[in-house]
């Protein structure tokens, strides 16, 4: 059968196809708008929540200089003293210990899985790691209470105190097991799957040709990883760690259960602490008769939200550039 | 003269797929040996057994021997990094390392701890860039990222980088197939210059390139070596039916 002279549907189509094309395009535009609208909802939600927090926190934010709040060391709601410093430092310490404990192990695991492991090992290890990420926070908390706190109390605390006690950061002054170190250990385990998964993804973006180029020159695996692979993905690995840190900053339940919750300024990893998230969770809804108390808690929430948002945006930005570029 | 590479009863498997079947060949020293054959016949696989890249793929199996200067490279106490130092590879598409032009060439020397000081390294980098015919083009921007070079320049950089670890054998798996004609000619010219010092094994799909380069030809078909002979012999008087058909362009 002979082909008809090819017709250009844009200019020469029959009336019917014209109409069809128009509806089709209109639908496409509508769908596009609808999807855009739905995508906008989370963004709006963040804006709304932030605004709400600002409004509710305003009474205290406007009553005194920000520095007073942030650097105040005393927390006595009954005296209307709202110093956030113990909580800010509590958050920083617990997060820092968690990240420091998690990162080296996570990097090794991710490097092992991405660079050394056989495919069969990977197919087993990955779901197990995902499972670890799916365990509810409160379960980690219970595990922390039952296992980690006694472990810190009976073994780690005495050990560190004996051998490194002369360094203030490692000395034990309140031997209960509850405190920053226990919180850090629990956090480290909780953020590990995320850091491992993201680092693994980042490592997978390195093209195999590069590894082969290095290996073909007689480099060992480790030389290839340390001189070719890692330098290339360093920003991505930092972003993975920051993402893990932002997860740790906001983690509430598990930490709250093991960290002691005493609003004082910690000087040792075996001291108790009171992170911002725990403060909010423990107190919100209580003692609301004290003026400004509610505002103080909500400004704590605002503070936490802002810090986490900054961490998240930075790391997502870096990761998108790395992962996005490789996927094109 | 004793052959540089000897392959004895070599069999290779990807999983259950038998891709190299009883390969027995000898590759002469300081000559260009060209491996030809239809797509999927096992040319790349054969090449990968020479620098032990075959084992980088999972679920593979190899039996038989590959001897380089009489030494079995699959012997237990042979260090695989030593094998790859002696047997360089020029890949199909140039993979420059994400570092400067200078550092690309210096990379291999550094990992093998070959140069005692920075000055020696600098001399060597210049030397190998000159051999690869790239020095003139890049000597003013040695510390710029190598990714800024054209593909043809990148391939010559890969050649310089490979030569810098002082190999004795250069493998090339269709090393010019990603390049434009001028760059290809340039690489071919380098290879011909290099054969006085190196043993070169090239896989190519272009008959004309094979005729320009080859001193010796291995013709493969379905995982077997169908015919191997000196270039003039095989091009004018192919013995095997498949070789004849291939040369006549029936494939
Ligand atoms: N990584 C791999 N996994 C499984 N099978 C493979 C793999 N690489 C190659 N093969 C198979 O081994 C056989 C030989 O492949 P090889 O790449 O050596 O062929 P080739 O002669 O180089 O082909 P071409 O000319 O297309 O490059 C083919 O049948 C191929 O499908
Ligand atoms: Mg091939």
PDB file of C-alpha atoms in Angstrom, chain B residues 87-169:
ATOM      1  CA  UNK B  87      50.459  -4.749  30.993  1.00  0.00           C
ATOM      2  CA  UNK B  88      48.972  -1.323  30.273  1.00  0.00           C
ATOM      3  CA  UNK B  89      45.480  -0.769  28.929  1.00  0.00           C
ATOM      4  CA  UNK B  90      44.119   1.815  26.539  1.00  0.00           C
ATOM      5  CA  UNK B  91      40.362   1.689  26.913  1.00  0.00           C
ATOM      6  CA  UNK B  92      37.745   2.213  24.248  1.00  0.00           C
ATOM      7  CA  UNK B  93      36.644   5.517  25.685  1.00  0.00           C
ATOM      8  CA  UNK B  94      39.286   7.600  27.438  1.00  0.00           C
ATOM      9  CA  UNK B  95      38.660   7.763  31.182  1.00  0.00           C
ATOM     10  CA  UNK B  96      40.736  10.630  32.506  1.00  0.00           C
ATOM     11  CA  UNK B  97      40.990  10.801  36.258  1.00  0.00           C
ATOM     12  CA  UNK B  98      39.267  13.750  37.926  1.00  0.00           C
ATOM     13  CA  UNK B  99      42.481  15.668  38.504  1.00  0.00           C
ATOM     14  CA  UNK B 100      44.871  17.886  36.550  1.00  0.00           C
ATOM     15  CA  UNK B 101      46.607  16.857  33.332  1.00  0.00           C
ATOM     16  CA  UNK B 102      49.897  16.690  35.204  1.00  0.00           C
ATOM     17  CA  UNK B 103      48.463  14.592  38.027  1.00  0.00           C
ATOM     18  CA  UNK B 104      46.906  12.182  35.552  1.00  0.00           C
ATOM     19  CA  UNK B 105      50.312  11.330  34.146  1.00  0.00           C
ATOM     20  CA  UNK B 106      51.947  11.375  37.576  1.00  0.00           C
ATOM     21  CA  UNK B 107      49.224   9.191  39.109  1.00  0.00           C
ATOM     22  CA  UNK B 108      50.698   5.822  38.179  1.00  0.00           C
ATOM     23  CA  UNK B 109      54.205   6.894  39.143  1.00  0.00           C
ATOM     24  CA  UNK B 110      52.908   7.977  42.537  1.00  0.00           C
ATOM     25  CA  UNK B 111      50.971   4.815  43.306  1.00  0.00           C
ATOM     26  CA  UNK B 112      54.028   2.746  42.477  1.00  0.00           C
ATOM     27  CA  UNK B 113      56.339   5.150  44.280  1.00  0.00           C
ATOM     28  CA  UNK B 114      58.524   5.319  41.179  1.00  0.00           C
ATOM     29  CA  UNK B 115      59.974   8.807  41.316  1.00  0.00           C
ATOM     30  CA  UNK B 116      62.097   9.970  44.202  1.00  0.00           C
ATOM     31  CA  UNK B 117      61.373  13.680  43.982  1.00  0.00           C
ATOM     32  CA  UNK B 118      59.105  16.213  42.372  1.00  0.00           C
ATOM     33  CA  UNK B 119      61.684  17.193  39.752  1.00  0.00           C
ATOM     34  CA  UNK B 120      62.056  13.635  38.501  1.00  0.00           C
ATOM     35  CA  UNK B 121      58.292  13.388  38.303  1.00  0.00           C
ATOM     36  CA  UNK B 122      58.095  16.601  36.322  1.00  0.00           C
ATOM     37  CA  UNK B 123      60.698  15.398  33.832  1.00  0.00           C
ATOM     38  CA  UNK B 124      58.897  12.101  33.435  1.00  0.00           C
ATOM     39  CA  UNK B 125      55.530  13.766  32.921  1.00  0.00           C
ATOM     40  CA  UNK B 126      56.989  15.898  30.139  1.00  0.00           C
ATOM     41  CA  UNK B 127      58.740  12.889  28.628  1.00  0.00           C
ATOM     42  CA  UNK B 128      55.594  10.766  28.409  1.00  0.00           C
ATOM     43  CA  UNK B 129      53.414  13.620  27.223  1.00  0.00           C
ATOM     44  CA  UNK B 130      55.937  14.127  24.431  1.00  0.00           C
ATOM     45  CA  UNK B 131      55.842  10.452  23.493  1.00  0.00           C
ATOM     46  CA  UNK B 132      52.058  10.608  23.388  1.00  0.00           C
ATOM     47  CA  UNK B 133      52.294  13.699  21.178  1.00  0.00           C
ATOM     48  CA  UNK B 134      50.412  15.878  23.610  1.00  0.00           C
ATOM     49  CA  UNK B 135      53.118  18.021  25.180  1.00  0.00           C
ATOM     50  CA  UNK B 136      52.940  20.835  22.627  1.00  0.00           C
ATOM     51  CA  UNK B 137      49.207  21.192  23.139  1.00  0.00           C
ATOM     52  CA  UNK B 138      49.100  21.125  26.924  1.00  0.00           C
ATOM     53  CA  UNK B 139      52.410  22.343  28.323  1.00  0.00           C
ATOM     54  CA  UNK B 140      50.956  25.749  29.154  1.00  0.00           C
ATOM     55  CA  UNK B 141      48.033  24.309  31.104  1.00  0.00           C
ATOM     56  CA  UNK B 142      49.413  21.257  32.848  1.00  0.00           C
ATOM     57  CA  UNK B 143      47.561  22.052  36.030  1.00  0.00           C
ATOM     58  CA  UNK B 144      44.141  22.501  34.497  1.00  0.00           C
ATOM     59  CA  UNK B 145      41.580  19.727  34.926  1.00  0.00           C
ATOM     60  CA  UNK B 146      42.109  16.949  32.397  1.00  0.00           C
ATOM     61  CA  UNK B 147      38.403  16.843  31.676  1.00  0.00           C
ATOM     62  CA  UNK B 148      38.820  20.080  29.743  1.00  0.00           C
ATOM     63  CA  UNK B 149      40.671  18.300  26.945  1.00  0.00           C
ATOM     64  CA  UNK B 150      39.035  17.110  23.748  1.00  0.00           C
ATOM     65  CA  UNK B 151      38.270  13.395  23.484  1.00  0.00           C
ATOM     66  CA  UNK B 152      41.208  12.837  21.151  1.00  0.00           C
ATOM     67  CA  UNK B 153      43.539  14.671  23.516  1.00  0.00           C
ATOM     68  CA  UNK B 154      42.114  12.713  26.440  1.00  0.00           C
ATOM     69  CA  UNK B 155      42.936   9.448  24.701  1.00  0.00           C
ATOM     70  CA  UNK B 156      46.522  10.573  24.161  1.00  0.00           C
ATOM     71  CA  UNK B 157      46.638  11.627  27.810  1.00  0.00           C
ATOM     72  CA  UNK B 158      45.507   8.113  28.745  1.00  0.00           C
ATOM     73  CA  UNK B 159      48.306   6.772  26.560  1.00  0.00           C
ATOM     74  CA  UNK B 160      50.860   8.984  28.344  1.00  0.00           C
ATOM     75  CA  UNK B 161      49.426   7.995  31.712  1.00  0.00           C
ATOM     76  CA  UNK B 162      49.704   4.320  30.842  1.00  0.00           C
ATOM     77  CA  UNK B 163      53.258   4.635  29.522  1.00  0.00           C
ATOM     78  CA  UNK B 164      54.355   6.470  32.660  1.00  0.00           C
ATOM     79  CA  UNK B 165      54.219   3.309  34.769  1.00  0.00           C
ATOM     80  CA  UNK B 166      56.742   1.787  32.329  1.00  0.00           C
ATOM     81  CA  UNK B 167      54.765  -1.171  31.028  1.00  0.00           C
ATOM     82  CA  UNK B 168      56.141  -3.668  28.523  1.00  0.00           C
ATOM     83  CA  UNK B 169      52.850  -4.480  26.886  1.00  0.00           C
TER      84      UNK B 169
END
